[in-house]
Amino acid sequence: MNRKLESEYENLTTHIDEILKADDMNSNISLEEIESAMKHAKLGKAVGIDNLPNEVLRNTSLLSVLQKLFNVCFPNGIVPSMWCSSIIHPILKDGKDYRDPMETIDYADSANELVTASSRALGALTSKYYQIDGLDYETFTKLFSSMVTPVMDYSSGVWGYKIYDKLETLQNRAIRTFLGVGKSAPNPAICGDMGWTNSLYS
């Protein structure tokens, strides 16, 4: 019985210590804490949107101002709107034009992910095509448009004028399956025979 009481007492003591530590964490931020934090702030760094470098913030006359500001932000869970803004300077590769936003974004990785997902969808369509010994043109086109095209075209509205060859290759693979032609057949020819255009799926 005594051992059980001692164990419960130890658990209660530990729990009380944890509560006290949590209360200490939620107490007001002291001037000493701000001084310690500012001593660790690196100098010579780029300024934010407020144009205040760390050298200025280290000024002892500002520490009390920062303390008052932090002790309003912390308990109320709010921050100045300026803290939610930032300055971004893209570092472009050689030959890129900063005036063209599409030059700063490359969706190749996204396109590769879409190719993987589209390949699975096309695989299901191809499997069904061979399983039932072929489909007529209208049915095959409708199935491709409903099963594969939505995956290929996902987020294509933000790609701009860029063309991703892997997506066109996937479409051409579907055409070759339907027409029963090999890889040596020219892409413009098979697209013309099928009545599909690459621009719809790039």
mmCIF file with all atom_site columns, C-alpha atoms in Angstrom:
data_model
loop_
_atom_site.group_PDB
_atom_site.id
_atom_site.type_symbol
_atom_site.label_atom_id
_atom_site.label_alt_id
_atom_site.label_comp_id
_atom_site.label_asym_id
_atom_site.label_entity_id
_atom_site.label_seq_id
_atom_site.pdbx_PDB_ins_code
_atom_site.Cartn_x
_atom_site.Cartn_y
_atom_site.Cartn_z
_atom_site.occupancy
_atom_site.B_iso_or_equiv
_atom_site.pdbx_formal_charge
_atom_site.auth_seq_id
_atom_site.auth_comp_id
_atom_site.auth_asym_id
_atom_site.auth_atom_id
_atom_site.pdbx_PDB_model_num
ATOM 1   C CA . MET A 1 1   ? 0.000   0.000  0.000   1.00 0.00 ? 1   MET A CA 1
ATOM 2   C CA . ASN A 1 2   ? 2.810   2.383  0.938   1.00 0.00 ? 2   ASN A CA 1
ATOM 3   C CA . ARG A 1 3   ? 4.638   1.635  -2.311  1.00 0.00 ? 3   ARG A CA 1
ATOM 4   C CA . LYS A 1 4   ? 1.518   2.425  -4.303  1.00 0.00 ? 4   LYS A CA 1
ATOM 5   C CA . LEU A 1 5   ? 1.055   5.726  -2.467  1.00 0.00 ? 5   LEU A CA 1
ATOM 6   C CA . GLU A 1 6   ? 4.717   6.606  -2.991  1.00 0.00 ? 6   GLU A CA 1
ATOM 7   C CA . SER A 1 7   ? 4.409   5.843  -6.713  1.00 0.00 ? 7   SER A CA 1
ATOM 8   C CA . GLU A 1 8   ? 1.286   7.986  -7.047  1.00 0.00 ? 8   GLU A CA 1
ATOM 9   C CA . TYR A 1 9   ? 2.987   10.788 -5.111  1.00 0.00 ? 9   TYR A CA 1
ATOM 10  C CA . GLU A 1 10  ? 5.990   10.688 -7.438  1.00 0.00 ? 10  GLU A CA 1
ATOM 11  C CA . ASN A 1 11  ? 3.725   10.773 -10.491 1.00 0.00 ? 11  ASN A CA 1
ATOM 12  C CA . LEU A 1 12  ? 1.789   13.698 -9.031  1.00 0.00 ? 12  LEU A CA 1
ATOM 13  C CA . THR A 1 13  ? 5.007   15.564 -8.240  1.00 0.00 ? 13  THR A CA 1
ATOM 14  C CA . THR A 1 14  ? 6.269   15.027 -11.786 1.00 0.00 ? 14  THR A CA 1
ATOM 15  C CA . HIS A 1 15  ? 2.954   16.235 -13.193 1.00 0.00 ? 15  HIS A CA 1
ATOM 16  C CA . ILE A 1 16  ? 3.056   19.367 -11.024 1.00 0.00 ? 16  ILE A CA 1
ATOM 17  C CA . ASP A 1 17  ? 6.621   20.093 -12.176 1.00 0.00 ? 17  ASP A CA 1
ATOM 18  C CA . GLU A 1 18  ? 5.502   19.804 -15.802 1.00 0.00 ? 18  GLU A CA 1
ATOM 19  C CA . ILE A 1 19  ? 2.619   22.203 -15.168 1.00 0.00 ? 19  ILE A CA 1
ATOM 20  C CA . LEU A 1 20  ? 4.963   24.697 -13.521 1.00 0.00 ? 20  LEU A CA 1
ATOM 21  C CA . LYS A 1 21  ? 7.350   24.474 -16.471 1.00 0.00 ? 21  LYS A CA 1
ATOM 22  C CA . ALA A 1 22  ? 4.460   25.061 -18.893 1.00 0.00 ? 22  ALA A CA 1
ATOM 23  C CA . ASP A 1 23  ? 3.304   28.065 -16.871 1.00 0.00 ? 23  ASP A CA 1
ATOM 24  C CA . ASP A 1 24  ? 6.844   29.415 -16.943 1.00 0.00 ? 24  ASP A CA 1
ATOM 25  C CA . MET A 1 25  ? 6.890   29.056 -20.737 1.00 0.00 ? 25  MET A CA 1
ATOM 26  C CA . ASN A 1 26  ? 3.660   31.059 -20.964 1.00 0.00 ? 26  ASN A CA 1
ATOM 27  C CA . SER A 1 27  ? 4.874   33.899 -18.760 1.00 0.00 ? 27  SER A CA 1
ATOM 28  C CA . ASN A 1 28  ? 5.740   37.310 -20.170 1.00 0.00 ? 28  ASN A CA 1
ATOM 29  C CA . ILE A 1 29  ? 8.926   37.598 -22.194 1.00 0.00 ? 29  ILE A CA 1
ATOM 30  C CA . SER A 1 30  ? 11.626  39.218 -20.109 1.00 0.00 ? 30  SER A CA 1
ATOM 31  C CA . LEU A 1 31  ? 14.099  41.861 -21.192 1.00 0.00 ? 31  LEU A CA 1
ATOM 32  C CA . GLU A 1 32  ? 16.927  39.424 -20.470 1.00 0.00 ? 32  GLU A CA 1
ATOM 33  C CA . GLU A 1 33  ? 15.467  36.892 -22.910 1.00 0.00 ? 33  GLU A CA 1
ATOM 34  C CA . ILE A 1 34  ? 15.343  39.512 -25.650 1.00 0.00 ? 34  ILE A CA 1
ATOM 35  C CA . GLU A 1 35  ? 18.903  40.616 -24.938 1.00 0.00 ? 35  GLU A CA 1
ATOM 36  C CA . SER A 1 36  ? 20.075  37.006 -25.122 1.00 0.00 ? 36  SER A CA 1
ATOM 37  C CA . ALA A 1 37  ? 18.220  36.405 -28.401 1.00 0.00 ? 37  ALA A CA 1
ATOM 38  C CA . MET A 1 38  ? 19.592  39.559 -30.011 1.00 0.00 ? 38  MET A CA 1
ATOM 39  C CA . LYS A 1 39  ? 23.147  38.600 -29.059 1.00 0.00 ? 39  LYS A CA 1
ATOM 40  C CA . HIS A 1 40  ? 22.725  35.481 -31.194 1.00 0.00 ? 40  HIS A CA 1
ATOM 41  C CA . ALA A 1 41  ? 21.232  37.398 -34.139 1.00 0.00 ? 41  ALA A CA 1
ATOM 42  C CA . LYS A 1 42  ? 23.686  37.350 -37.045 1.00 0.00 ? 42  LYS A CA 1
ATOM 43  C CA . LEU A 1 43  ? 24.955  40.642 -38.394 1.00 0.00 ? 43  LEU A CA 1
ATOM 44  C CA . GLY A 1 44  ? 25.437  41.671 -41.993 1.00 0.00 ? 44  GLY A CA 1
ATOM 45  C CA . LYS A 1 45  ? 22.281  39.909 -43.170 1.00 0.00 ? 45  LYS A CA 1
ATOM 46  C CA . ALA A 1 46  ? 19.732  41.164 -45.699 1.00 0.00 ? 46  ALA A CA 1
ATOM 47  C CA . VAL A 1 47  ? 16.931  43.269 -44.252 1.00 0.00 ? 47  VAL A CA 1
ATOM 48  C CA . GLY A 1 48  ? 13.268  42.414 -44.387 1.00 0.00 ? 48  GLY A CA 1
ATOM 49  C CA . ILE A 1 49  ? 10.399  44.494 -45.680 1.00 0.00 ? 49  ILE A CA 1
ATOM 50  C CA . ASP A 1 50  ? 10.770  46.831 -42.666 1.00 0.00 ? 50  ASP A CA 1
ATOM 51  C CA . ASN A 1 51  ? 14.354  47.727 -43.727 1.00 0.00 ? 51  ASN A CA 1
ATOM 52  C CA . LEU A 1 52  ? 15.610  47.202 -40.164 1.00 0.00 ? 52  LEU A CA 1
ATOM 53  C CA . PRO A 1 53  ? 18.905  45.282 -39.985 1.00 0.00 ? 53  PRO A CA 1
ATOM 54  C CA . ASN A 1 54  ? 19.865  43.291 -36.902 1.00 0.00 ? 54  ASN A CA 1
ATOM 55  C CA . GLU A 1 55  ? 22.483  45.924 -36.113 1.00 0.00 ? 55  GLU A CA 1
ATOM 56  C CA . VAL A 1 56  ? 19.656  48.397 -35.418 1.00 0.00 ? 56  VAL A CA 1
ATOM 57  C CA . LEU A 1 57  ? 17.550  45.905 -33.483 1.00 0.00 ? 57  LEU A CA 1
ATOM 58  C CA . ARG A 1 58  ? 20.501  45.242 -31.187 1.00 0.00 ? 58  ARG A CA 1
ATOM 59  C CA . ASN A 1 59  ? 20.372  48.833 -29.992 1.00 0.00 ? 59  ASN A CA 1
ATOM 60  C CA . THR A 1 60  ? 19.678  48.781 -26.251 1.00 0.00 ? 60  THR A CA 1
ATOM 61  C CA . SER A 1 61  ? 17.125  51.586 -26.541 1.00 0.00 ? 61  SER A CA 1
ATOM 62  C CA . LEU A 1 62  ? 14.968  49.365 -28.770 1.00 0.00 ? 62  LEU A CA 1
ATOM 63  C CA . LEU A 1 63  ? 14.998  46.283 -26.563 1.00 0.00 ? 63  LEU A CA 1
ATOM 64  C CA . SER A 1 64  ? 12.279  47.591 -24.243 1.00 0.00 ? 64  SER A CA 1
ATOM 65  C CA . VAL A 1 65  ? 10.136  48.457 -27.278 1.00 0.00 ? 65  VAL A CA 1
ATOM 66  C CA . LEU A 1 66  ? 10.573  44.927 -28.621 1.00 0.00 ? 66  LEU A CA 1
ATOM 67  C CA . GLN A 1 67  ? 9.690   43.509 -25.217 1.00 0.00 ? 67  GLN A CA 1
ATOM 68  C CA . LYS A 1 68  ? 6.392   45.415 -25.116 1.00 0.00 ? 68  LYS A CA 1
ATOM 69  C CA . LEU A 1 69  ? 5.611   44.388 -28.684 1.00 0.00 ? 69  LEU A CA 1
ATOM 70  C CA . PHE A 1 70  ? 6.355   40.696 -28.092 1.00 0.00 ? 70  PHE A CA 1
ATOM 71  C CA . ASN A 1 71  ? 4.327   40.633 -24.889 1.00 0.00 ? 71  ASN A CA 1
ATOM 72  C CA . VAL A 1 72  ? 1.318   41.879 -26.840 1.00 0.00 ? 72  VAL A CA 1
ATOM 73  C CA . CYS A 1 73  ? 1.821   39.425 -29.706 1.00 0.00 ? 73  CYS A CA 1
ATOM 74  C CA . PHE A 1 74  ? 2.545   36.278 -27.697 1.00 0.00 ? 74  PHE A CA 1
ATOM 75  C CA . PRO A 1 75  ? -0.473  36.047 -25.340 1.00 0.00 ? 75  PRO A CA 1
ATOM 76  C CA . ASN A 1 76  ? -2.920  37.269 -27.994 1.00 0.00 ? 76  ASN A CA 1
ATOM 77  C CA . GLY A 1 77  ? -1.592  35.133 -30.836 1.00 0.00 ? 77  GLY A CA 1
ATOM 78  C CA . ILE A 1 78  ? -1.244  38.067 -33.221 1.00 0.00 ? 78  ILE A CA 1
ATOM 79  C CA . VAL A 1 79  ? 1.612   39.629 -35.182 1.00 0.00 ? 79  VAL A CA 1
ATOM 80  C CA . PRO A 1 80  ? 1.954   42.836 -37.199 1.00 0.00 ? 80  PRO A CA 1
ATOM 81  C CA . SER A 1 81  ? 0.783   42.379 -40.783 1.00 0.00 ? 81  SER A CA 1
ATOM 82  C CA . MET A 1 82  ? 4.227   43.433 -42.011 1.00 0.00 ? 82  MET A CA 1
ATOM 83  C CA . TRP A 1 83  ? 5.688   40.275 -40.464 1.00 0.00 ? 83  TRP A CA 1
ATOM 84  C CA . CYS A 1 84  ? 3.532   38.234 -42.842 1.00 0.00 ? 84  CYS A CA 1
ATOM 85  C CA . SER A 1 85  ? 5.131   39.826 -45.908 1.00 0.00 ? 85  SER A CA 1
ATOM 86  C CA . SER A 1 86  ? 8.472   39.074 -47.500 1.00 0.00 ? 86  SER A CA 1
ATOM 87  C CA . ILE A 1 87  ? 10.731  40.155 -50.330 1.00 0.00 ? 87  ILE A CA 1
ATOM 88  C CA . ILE A 1 88  ? 11.638  37.471 -52.864 1.00 0.00 ? 88  ILE A CA 1
ATOM 89  C CA . HIS A 1 89  ? 14.384  37.960 -55.429 1.00 0.00 ? 89  HIS A CA 1
ATOM 90  C CA . PRO A 1 90  ? 14.494  34.996 -57.843 1.00 0.00 ? 90  PRO A CA 1
ATOM 91  C CA . ILE A 1 91  ? 17.965  34.018 -59.015 1.00 0.00 ? 91  ILE A CA 1
ATOM 92  C CA . LEU A 1 92  ? 17.513  33.139 -62.661 1.00 0.00 ? 92  LEU A CA 1
ATOM 93  C CA . LYS A 1 93  ? 19.637  30.896 -64.817 1.00 0.00 ? 93  LYS A CA 1
ATOM 94  C CA . ASP A 1 94  ? 21.684  32.432 -67.617 1.00 0.00 ? 94  ASP A CA 1
ATOM 95  C CA . GLY A 1 95  ? 19.555  33.596 -70.517 1.00 0.00 ? 95  GLY A CA 1
ATOM 96  C CA . LYS A 1 96  ? 16.322  33.810 -68.513 1.00 0.00 ? 96  LYS A CA 1
ATOM 97  C CA . ASP A 1 97  ? 14.176  36.944 -68.611 1.00 0.00 ? 97  ASP A CA 1
ATOM 98  C CA . TYR A 1 98  ? 12.979  38.124 -65.195 1.00 0.00 ? 98  TYR A CA 1
ATOM 99  C CA . ARG A 1 99  ? 10.069  39.969 -66.853 1.00 0.00 ? 99  ARG A CA 1
ATOM 100 C CA . ASP A 1 100 ? 8.519   36.678 -67.948 1.00 0.00 ? 100 ASP A CA 1
ATOM 101 C CA . PRO A 1 101 ? 7.052   34.906 -64.882 1.00 0.00 ? 101 PRO A CA 1
ATOM 102 C CA . MET A 1 102 ? 6.973   31.607 -66.757 1.00 0.00 ? 102 MET A CA 1
ATOM 103 C CA . GLU A 1 103 ? 10.750  31.767 -67.067 1.00 0.00 ? 103 GLU A CA 1
ATOM 104 C CA . THR A 1 104 ? 11.106  31.543 -63.300 1.00 0.00 ? 104 THR A CA 1
ATOM 105 C CA . ILE A 1 105 ? 8.945   28.439 -62.915 1.00 0.00 ? 105 ILE A CA 1
ATOM 106 C CA . ASP A 1 106 ? 9.645   24.961 -64.210 1.00 0.00 ? 106 ASP A CA 1
ATOM 107 C CA . TYR A 1 107 ? 6.810   22.449 -64.115 1.00 0.00 ? 107 TYR A CA 1
ATOM 108 C CA . ALA A 1 108 ? 8.900   19.576 -65.478 1.00 0.00 ? 108 ALA A CA 1
ATOM 109 C CA . ASP A 1 109 ? 8.690   17.647 -62.197 1.00 0.00 ? 109 ASP A CA 1
ATOM 110 C CA . SER A 1 110 ? 4.920   18.097 -62.112 1.00 0.00 ? 110 SER A CA 1
ATOM 111 C CA . ALA A 1 111 ? 4.676   16.975 -65.733 1.00 0.00 ? 111 ALA A CA 1
ATOM 112 C CA . ASN A 1 112 ? 6.694   13.852 -64.916 1.00 0.00 ? 112 ASN A CA 1
ATOM 113 C CA . GLU A 1 113 ? 4.302   13.010 -62.089 1.00 0.00 ? 113 GLU A CA 1
ATOM 114 C CA . LEU A 1 114 ? 1.368   13.466 -64.452 1.00 0.00 ? 114 LEU A CA 1
ATOM 115 C CA . VAL A 1 115 ? 3.029   11.206 -67.016 1.00 0.00 ? 115 VAL A CA 1
ATOM 116 C CA . THR A 1 116 ? 3.347   8.470  -64.394 1.00 0.00 ? 116 THR A CA 1
ATOM 117 C CA . ALA A 1 117 ? -0.305  8.773  -63.390 1.00 0.00 ? 117 ALA A CA 1
ATOM 118 C CA . SER A 1 118 ? -1.455  9.064  -67.007 1.00 0.00 ? 118 SER A CA 1
ATOM 119 C CA . SER A 1 119 ? 0.537   5.965  -67.944 1.00 0.00 ? 119 SER A CA 1
ATOM 120 C CA . ARG A 1 120 ? -1.406  3.960  -65.388 1.00 0.00 ? 120 ARG A CA 1
ATOM 121 C CA . ALA A 1 121 ? -4.686  5.256  -66.801 1.00 0.00 ? 121 ALA A CA 1
ATOM 122 C CA . LEU A 1 122 ? -3.573  4.498  -70.363 1.00 0.00 ? 122 LEU A CA 1
ATOM 123 C CA . GLY A 1 123 ? -2.436  1.046  -69.250 1.00 0.00 ? 123 GLY A CA 1
ATOM 124 C CA . ALA A 1 124 ? -5.929  0.308  -67.974 1.00 0.00 ? 124 ALA A CA 1
ATOM 125 C CA . LEU A 1 125 ? -7.428  1.506  -71.262 1.00 0.00 ? 125 LEU A CA 1
ATOM 126 C CA . THR A 1 126 ? -4.945  -0.486 -73.349 1.00 0.00 ? 126 THR A CA 1
ATOM 127 C CA . SER A 1 127 ? -5.578  -3.606 -71.292 1.00 0.00 ? 127 SER A CA 1
ATOM 128 C CA . LYS A 1 128 ? -9.314  -3.301 -71.885 1.00 0.00 ? 128 LYS A CA 1
ATOM 129 C CA . TYR A 1 129 ? -8.693  -2.603 -75.585 1.00 0.00 ? 129 TYR A CA 1
ATOM 130 C CA . TYR A 1 130 ? -6.788  -5.866 -76.066 1.00 0.00 ? 130 TYR A CA 1
ATOM 131 C CA . GLN A 1 131 ? -9.049  -7.812 -73.736 1.00 0.00 ? 131 GLN A CA 1
ATOM 132 C CA . ILE A 1 132 ? -12.123 -7.249 -75.895 1.00 0.00 ? 132 ILE A CA 1
ATOM 133 C CA . ASP A 1 133 ? -10.234 -7.412 -79.205 1.00 0.00 ? 133 ASP A CA 1
ATOM 134 C CA . GLY A 1 134 ? -10.346 -3.707 -79.974 1.00 0.00 ? 134 GLY A CA 1
ATOM 135 C CA . LEU A 1 135 ? -12.723 -0.757 -79.748 1.00 0.00 ? 135 LEU A CA 1
ATOM 136 C CA . ASP A 1 136 ? -14.305 1.446  -82.344 1.00 0.00 ? 136 ASP A CA 1
ATOM 137 C CA . TYR A 1 137 ? -12.860 4.920  -82.889 1.00 0.00 ? 137 TYR A CA 1
ATOM 138 C CA . GLU A 1 138 ? -15.593 6.815  -81.055 1.00 0.00 ? 138 GLU A CA 1
ATOM 139 C CA . THR A 1 139 ? -15.472 4.583  -77.981 1.00 0.00 ? 139 THR A CA 1
ATOM 140 C CA . PHE A 1 140 ? -11.670 4.607  -77.811 1.00 0.00 ? 140 PHE A CA 1
ATOM 141 C CA . THR A 1 141 ? -11.571 8.401  -78.155 1.00 0.00 ? 141 THR A CA 1
ATOM 142 C CA . LYS A 1 142 ? -14.228 8.894  -75.480 1.00 0.00 ? 142 LYS A CA 1
ATOM 143 C CA . LEU A 1 143 ? -12.459 6.547  -73.080 1.00 0.00 ? 143 LEU A CA 1
ATOM 144 C CA . PHE A 1 144 ? -9.121  8.273  -73.674 1.00 0.00 ? 144 PHE A CA 1
ATOM 145 C CA . SER A 1 145 ? -10.736 11.688 -73.195 1.00 0.00 ? 145 SER A CA 1
ATOM 146 C CA . SER A 1 146 ? -12.431 10.643 -69.961 1.00 0.00 ? 146 SER A CA 1
ATOM 147 C CA . MET A 1 147 ? -9.741  8.400  -68.440 1.00 0.00 ? 147 MET A CA 1
ATOM 148 C CA . VAL A 1 148 ? -6.379  9.776  -69.574 1.00 0.00 ? 148 VAL A CA 1
ATOM 149 C CA . THR A 1 149 ? -6.788  13.361 -70.765 1.00 0.00 ? 149 THR A CA 1
ATOM 150 C CA . PRO A 1 150 ? -8.058  14.755 -67.411 1.00 0.00 ? 150 PRO A CA 1
ATOM 151 C CA . VAL A 1 151 ? -4.935  13.411 -65.712 1.00 0.00 ? 151 VAL A CA 1
ATOM 152 C CA . MET A 1 152 ? -2.624  14.737 -68.426 1.00 0.00 ? 152 MET A CA 1
ATOM 153 C CA . ASP A 1 153 ? -4.264  18.163 -68.417 1.00 0.00 ? 153 ASP A CA 1
ATOM 154 C CA . TYR A 1 154 ? -4.270  18.587 -64.639 1.00 0.00 ? 154 TYR A CA 1
ATOM 155 C CA . SER A 1 155 ? -3.056  22.147 -63.840 1.00 0.00 ? 155 SER A CA 1
ATOM 156 C CA . SER A 1 156 ? -2.103  22.660 -67.486 1.00 0.00 ? 156 SER A CA 1
ATOM 157 C CA . GLY A 1 157 ? -3.635  26.126 -67.312 1.00 0.00 ? 157 GLY A CA 1
ATOM 158 C CA . VAL A 1 158 ? -0.561  27.427 -65.477 1.00 0.00 ? 158 VAL A CA 1
ATOM 159 C CA . TRP A 1 159 ? 2.024   25.876 -67.785 1.00 0.00 ? 159 TRP A CA 1
ATOM 160 C CA . GLY A 1 160 ? 1.849   28.748 -70.246 1.00 0.00 ? 160 GLY A CA 1
ATOM 161 C CA . TYR A 1 161 ? 3.339   28.056 -73.650 1.00 0.00 ? 161 TYR A CA 1
ATOM 162 C CA . LYS A 1 162 ? 5.720   25.331 -72.532 1.00 0.00 ? 162 LYS A CA 1
ATOM 163 C CA . ILE A 1 163 ? 5.375   21.932 -74.169 1.00 0.00 ? 163 ILE A CA 1
ATOM 164 C CA . TYR A 1 164 ? 6.336   18.746 -72.350 1.00 0.00 ? 164 TYR A CA 1
ATOM 165 C CA . ASP A 1 165 ? 7.350   16.043 -74.803 1.00 0.00 ? 165 ASP A CA 1
ATOM 166 C CA . LYS A 1 166 ? 6.622   13.167 -72.431 1.00 0.00 ? 166 LYS A CA 1
ATOM 167 C CA . LEU A 1 167 ? 2.920   13.996 -72.401 1.00 0.00 ? 167 LEU A CA 1
ATOM 168 C CA . GLU A 1 168 ? 2.823   14.106 -76.195 1.00 0.00 ? 168 GLU A CA 1
ATOM 169 C CA . THR A 1 169 ? 4.676   10.787 -76.287 1.00 0.00 ? 169 THR A CA 1
ATOM 170 C CA . LEU A 1 170 ? 1.996   9.294  -74.060 1.00 0.00 ? 170 LEU A CA 1
ATOM 171 C CA . GLN A 1 171 ? -0.752  10.482 -76.387 1.00 0.00 ? 171 GLN A CA 1
ATOM 172 C CA . ASN A 1 172 ? 1.125   9.116  -79.403 1.00 0.00 ? 172 ASN A CA 1
ATOM 173 C CA . ARG A 1 173 ? 1.430   5.770  -77.649 1.00 0.00 ? 173 ARG A CA 1
ATOM 174 C CA . ALA A 1 174 ? -2.348  5.615  -77.361 1.00 0.00 ? 174 ALA A CA 1
ATOM 175 C CA . ILE A 1 175 ? -2.707  6.462  -81.050 1.00 0.00 ? 175 ILE A CA 1
ATOM 176 C CA . ARG A 1 176 ? -0.224  3.767  -82.085 1.00 0.00 ? 176 ARG A CA 1
ATOM 177 C CA . THR A 1 177 ? -2.136  1.246  -79.999 1.00 0.00 ? 177 THR A CA 1
ATOM 178 C CA . PHE A 1 178 ? -5.402  2.051  -81.755 1.00 0.00 ? 178 PHE A CA 1
ATOM 179 C CA . LEU A 1 179 ? -3.942  2.252  -85.261 1.00 0.00 ? 179 LEU A CA 1
ATOM 180 C CA . GLY A 1 180 ? -1.732  -0.789 -84.759 1.00 0.00 ? 180 GLY A CA 1
ATOM 181 C CA . VAL A 1 181 ? 1.383   0.929  -86.116 1.00 0.00 ? 181 VAL A CA 1
ATOM 182 C CA . GLY A 1 182 ? 4.961   0.770  -84.914 1.00 0.00 ? 182 GLY A CA 1
ATOM 183 C CA . LYS A 1 183 ? 7.338   3.392  -83.571 1.00 0.00 ? 183 LYS A CA 1
ATOM 184 C CA . SER A 1 184 ? 8.694   4.146  -87.032 1.00 0.00 ? 184 SER A CA 1
ATOM 185 C CA . ALA A 1 185 ? 5.435   5.765  -88.141 1.00 0.00 ? 185 ALA A CA 1
ATOM 186 C CA . PRO A 1 186 ? 5.841   9.589  -88.110 1.00 0.00 ? 186 PRO A CA 1
ATOM 187 C CA . ASN A 1 187 ? 4.003   11.383 -85.330 1.00 0.00 ? 187 ASN A CA 1
ATOM 188 C CA . PRO A 1 188 ? 2.348   13.986 -87.605 1.00 0.00 ? 188 PRO A CA 1
ATOM 189 C CA . ALA A 1 189 ? 1.027   11.173 -89.792 1.00 0.00 ? 189 ALA A CA 1
ATOM 190 C CA . ILE A 1 190 ? -0.528  9.136  -86.995 1.00 0.00 ? 190 ILE A CA 1
ATOM 191 C CA . CYS A 1 191 ? -2.006  12.241 -85.363 1.00 0.00 ? 191 CYS A CA 1
ATOM 192 C CA . GLY A 1 192 ? -3.508  13.200 -88.701 1.00 0.00 ? 192 GLY A CA 1
ATOM 193 C CA . ASP A 1 193 ? -4.962  9.731  -89.232 1.00 0.00 ? 193 ASP A CA 1
ATOM 194 C CA . MET A 1 194 ? -6.418  9.768  -85.735 1.00 0.00 ? 194 MET A CA 1
ATOM 195 C CA . GLY A 1 195 ? -7.713  13.311 -85.978 1.00 0.00 ? 195 GLY A CA 1
ATOM 196 C CA . TRP A 1 196 ? -5.984  14.266 -82.721 1.00 0.00 ? 196 TRP A CA 1
ATOM 197 C CA . THR A 1 197 ? -3.708  17.274 -82.370 1.00 0.00 ? 197 THR A CA 1
ATOM 198 C CA . ASN A 1 198 ? -0.725  17.439 -80.032 1.00 0.00 ? 198 ASN A CA 1
ATOM 199 C CA . SER A 1 199 ? -1.593  20.933 -78.869 1.00 0.00 ? 199 SER A CA 1
ATOM 200 C CA . LEU A 1 200 ? -4.674  19.628 -77.100 1.00 0.00 ? 200 LEU A CA 1
ATOM 201 C CA . TYR A 1 201 ? -2.619  17.412 -74.829 1.00 0.00 ? 201 TYR A CA 1
ATOM 202 C CA . SER A 1 202 ? 0.629   19.371 -74.325 1.00 0.00 ? 202 SER A CA 1
#
